[in-house]
mmCIF file of C-alpha atoms in Angstrom:
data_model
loop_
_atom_site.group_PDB
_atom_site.id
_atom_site.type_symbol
_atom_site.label_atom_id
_atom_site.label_comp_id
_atom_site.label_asym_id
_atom_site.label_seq_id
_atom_site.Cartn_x
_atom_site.Cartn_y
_atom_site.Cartn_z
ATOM 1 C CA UNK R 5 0.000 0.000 0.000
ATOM 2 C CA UNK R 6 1.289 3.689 -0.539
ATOM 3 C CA UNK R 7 1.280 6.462 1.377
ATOM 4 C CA UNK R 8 -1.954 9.000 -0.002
ATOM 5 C CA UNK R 9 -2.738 12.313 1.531
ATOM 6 C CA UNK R 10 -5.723 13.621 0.332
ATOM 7 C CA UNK R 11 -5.761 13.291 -3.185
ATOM 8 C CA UNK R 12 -3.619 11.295 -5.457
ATOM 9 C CA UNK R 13 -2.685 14.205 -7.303
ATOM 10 C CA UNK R 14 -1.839 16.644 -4.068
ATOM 11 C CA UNK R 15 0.099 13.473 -2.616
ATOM 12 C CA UNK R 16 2.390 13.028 -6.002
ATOM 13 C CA UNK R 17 3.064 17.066 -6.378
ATOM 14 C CA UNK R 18 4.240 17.170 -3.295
ATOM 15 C CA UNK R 19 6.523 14.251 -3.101
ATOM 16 C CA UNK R 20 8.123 14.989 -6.484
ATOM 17 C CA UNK R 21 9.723 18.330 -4.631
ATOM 18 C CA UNK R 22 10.443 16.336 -1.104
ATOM 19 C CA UNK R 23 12.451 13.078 -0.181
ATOM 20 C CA UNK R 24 11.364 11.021 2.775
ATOM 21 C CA UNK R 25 14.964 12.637 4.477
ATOM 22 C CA UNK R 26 12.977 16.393 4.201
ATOM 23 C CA UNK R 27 10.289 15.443 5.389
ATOM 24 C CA UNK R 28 11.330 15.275 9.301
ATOM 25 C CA UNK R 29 13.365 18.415 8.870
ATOM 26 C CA UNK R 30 10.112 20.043 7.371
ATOM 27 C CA UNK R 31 7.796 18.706 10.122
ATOM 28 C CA UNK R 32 10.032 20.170 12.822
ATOM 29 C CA UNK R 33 11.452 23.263 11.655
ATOM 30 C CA UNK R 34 7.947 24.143 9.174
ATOM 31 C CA UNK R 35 8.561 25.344 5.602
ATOM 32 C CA UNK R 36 9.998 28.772 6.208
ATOM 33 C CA UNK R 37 12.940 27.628 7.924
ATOM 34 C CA UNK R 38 13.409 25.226 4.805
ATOM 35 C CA UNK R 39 11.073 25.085 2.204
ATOM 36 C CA UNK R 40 11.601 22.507 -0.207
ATOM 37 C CA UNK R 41 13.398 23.562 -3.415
ATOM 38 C CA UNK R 42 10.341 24.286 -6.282
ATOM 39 C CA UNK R 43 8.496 26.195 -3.151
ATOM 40 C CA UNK R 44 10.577 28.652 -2.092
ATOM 41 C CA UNK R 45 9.854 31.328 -4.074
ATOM 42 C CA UNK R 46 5.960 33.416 -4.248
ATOM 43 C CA UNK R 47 5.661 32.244 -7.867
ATOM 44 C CA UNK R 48 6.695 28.971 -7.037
ATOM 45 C CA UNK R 49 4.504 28.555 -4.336
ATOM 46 C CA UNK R 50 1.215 30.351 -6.351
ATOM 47 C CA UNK R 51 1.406 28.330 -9.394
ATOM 48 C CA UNK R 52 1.256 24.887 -6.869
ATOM 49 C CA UNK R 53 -1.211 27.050 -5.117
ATOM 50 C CA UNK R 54 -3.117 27.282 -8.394
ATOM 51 C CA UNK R 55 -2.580 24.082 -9.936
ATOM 52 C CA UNK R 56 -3.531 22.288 -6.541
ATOM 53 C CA UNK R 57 -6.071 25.064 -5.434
ATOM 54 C CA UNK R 58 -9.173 22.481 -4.534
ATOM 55 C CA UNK R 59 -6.677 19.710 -2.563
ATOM 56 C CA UNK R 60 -4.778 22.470 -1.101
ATOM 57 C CA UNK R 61 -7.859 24.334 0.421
ATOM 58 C CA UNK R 62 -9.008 20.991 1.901
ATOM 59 C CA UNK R 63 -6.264 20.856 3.861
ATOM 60 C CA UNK R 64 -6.575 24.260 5.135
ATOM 61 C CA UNK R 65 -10.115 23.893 5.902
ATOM 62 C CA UNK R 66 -10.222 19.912 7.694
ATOM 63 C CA UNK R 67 -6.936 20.682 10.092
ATOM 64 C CA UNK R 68 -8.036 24.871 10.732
ATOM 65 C CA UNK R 69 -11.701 24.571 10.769
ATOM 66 C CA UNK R 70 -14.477 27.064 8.655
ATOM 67 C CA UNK R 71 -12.346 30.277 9.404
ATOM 68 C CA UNK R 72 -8.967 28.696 7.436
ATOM 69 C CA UNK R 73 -7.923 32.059 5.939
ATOM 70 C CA UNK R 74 -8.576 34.110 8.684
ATOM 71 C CA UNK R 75 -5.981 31.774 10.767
ATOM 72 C CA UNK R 76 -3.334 31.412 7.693
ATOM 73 C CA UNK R 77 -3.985 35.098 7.382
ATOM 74 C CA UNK R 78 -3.233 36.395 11.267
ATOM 75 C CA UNK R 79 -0.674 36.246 13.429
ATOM 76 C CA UNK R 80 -0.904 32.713 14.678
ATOM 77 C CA UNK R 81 1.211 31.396 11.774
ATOM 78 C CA UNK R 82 3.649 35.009 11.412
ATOM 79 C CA UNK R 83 3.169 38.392 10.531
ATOM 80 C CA UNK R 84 -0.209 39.485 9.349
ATOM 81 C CA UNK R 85 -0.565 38.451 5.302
ATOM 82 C CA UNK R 86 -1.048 41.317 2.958
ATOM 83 C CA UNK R 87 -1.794 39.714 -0.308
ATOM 84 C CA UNK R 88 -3.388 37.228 -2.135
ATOM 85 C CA UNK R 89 -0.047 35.690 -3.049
ATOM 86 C CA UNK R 90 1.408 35.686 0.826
ATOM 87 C CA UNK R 91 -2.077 33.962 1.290
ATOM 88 C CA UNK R 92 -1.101 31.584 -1.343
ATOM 89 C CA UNK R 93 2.332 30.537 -0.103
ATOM 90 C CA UNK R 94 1.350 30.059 3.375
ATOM 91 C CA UNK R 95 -1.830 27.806 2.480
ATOM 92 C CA UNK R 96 0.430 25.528 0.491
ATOM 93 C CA UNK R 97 3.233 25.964 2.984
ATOM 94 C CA UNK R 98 0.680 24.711 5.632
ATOM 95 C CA UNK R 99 -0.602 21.442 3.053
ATOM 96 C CA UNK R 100 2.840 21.329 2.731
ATOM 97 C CA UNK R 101 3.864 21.009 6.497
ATOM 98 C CA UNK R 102 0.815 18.518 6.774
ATOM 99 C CA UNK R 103 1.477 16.091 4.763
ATOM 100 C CA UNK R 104 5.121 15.682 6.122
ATOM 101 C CA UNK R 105 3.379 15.185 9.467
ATOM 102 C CA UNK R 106 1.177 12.429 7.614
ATOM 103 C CA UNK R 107 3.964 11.187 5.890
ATOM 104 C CA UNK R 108 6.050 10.882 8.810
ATOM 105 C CA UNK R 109 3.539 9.280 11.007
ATOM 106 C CA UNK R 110 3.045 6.632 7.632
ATOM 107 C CA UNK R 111 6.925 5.887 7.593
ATOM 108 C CA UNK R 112 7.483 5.125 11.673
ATOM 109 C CA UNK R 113 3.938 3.071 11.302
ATOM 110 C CA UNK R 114 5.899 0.985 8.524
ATOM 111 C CA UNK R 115 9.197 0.612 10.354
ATOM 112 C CA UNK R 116 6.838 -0.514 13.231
ATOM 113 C CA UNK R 117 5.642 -3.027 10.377
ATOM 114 C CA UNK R 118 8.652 -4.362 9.218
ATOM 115 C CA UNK R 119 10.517 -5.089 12.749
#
């Protein structure tokens, strides 16, 4: 069985740009301490945003709840976002962040497996 997070699509974007070594590094320092490379840049991170828009916003909205934007958007996550675009990076930063936390918890669940 492989790993899935959300959608097939969202789950194979996002491990094309990170290796199973990232994704610890990811899930404890968060993507702005080290973004993987094809995500560090506002473009970068737009066009996922905008090729992924549906998968990514699920994310955002099962883990944060109804009000999604309003917490991606305030200070709970950094400084107060002041564009669409900021708004774009940090929502796929976030899916971003979550799936390494998924995939994590999927890889120590298989070592558990195979020992």
């Amino acid at each position: 069985m492989s790993f899935l997070f959300y959608t097939e699509e969202l789950t194979d974007a996002i491990a094309e740009l990170i290796d199973d070594e990232q994704v610890q590094d990811i899930m404890n320092y968060g993507c702005a301490s080290c973004a993987p490379s094809g995500l560090i840049y506002y473009h970068e991170t737009n066009k996922f945003f905008d090729d992924h828009e549906d998968s990514v916003e699920d994310v955002c909205y099962d883990v944060l709840g109804n009000a999604w934007i309003q917490e991606l958007a305030g200070p709970t996550y950094s400084s107060c976002i002041s564009s669409i675009g900021e708004l774009k990076n940090k929502a796929v930063w976030f899916a971003v962040e979550q799936y390494c936390l998924a995939k994590f918890s999927y890889l120590e669940d298989m070592a558990l497996v195979a020992a």
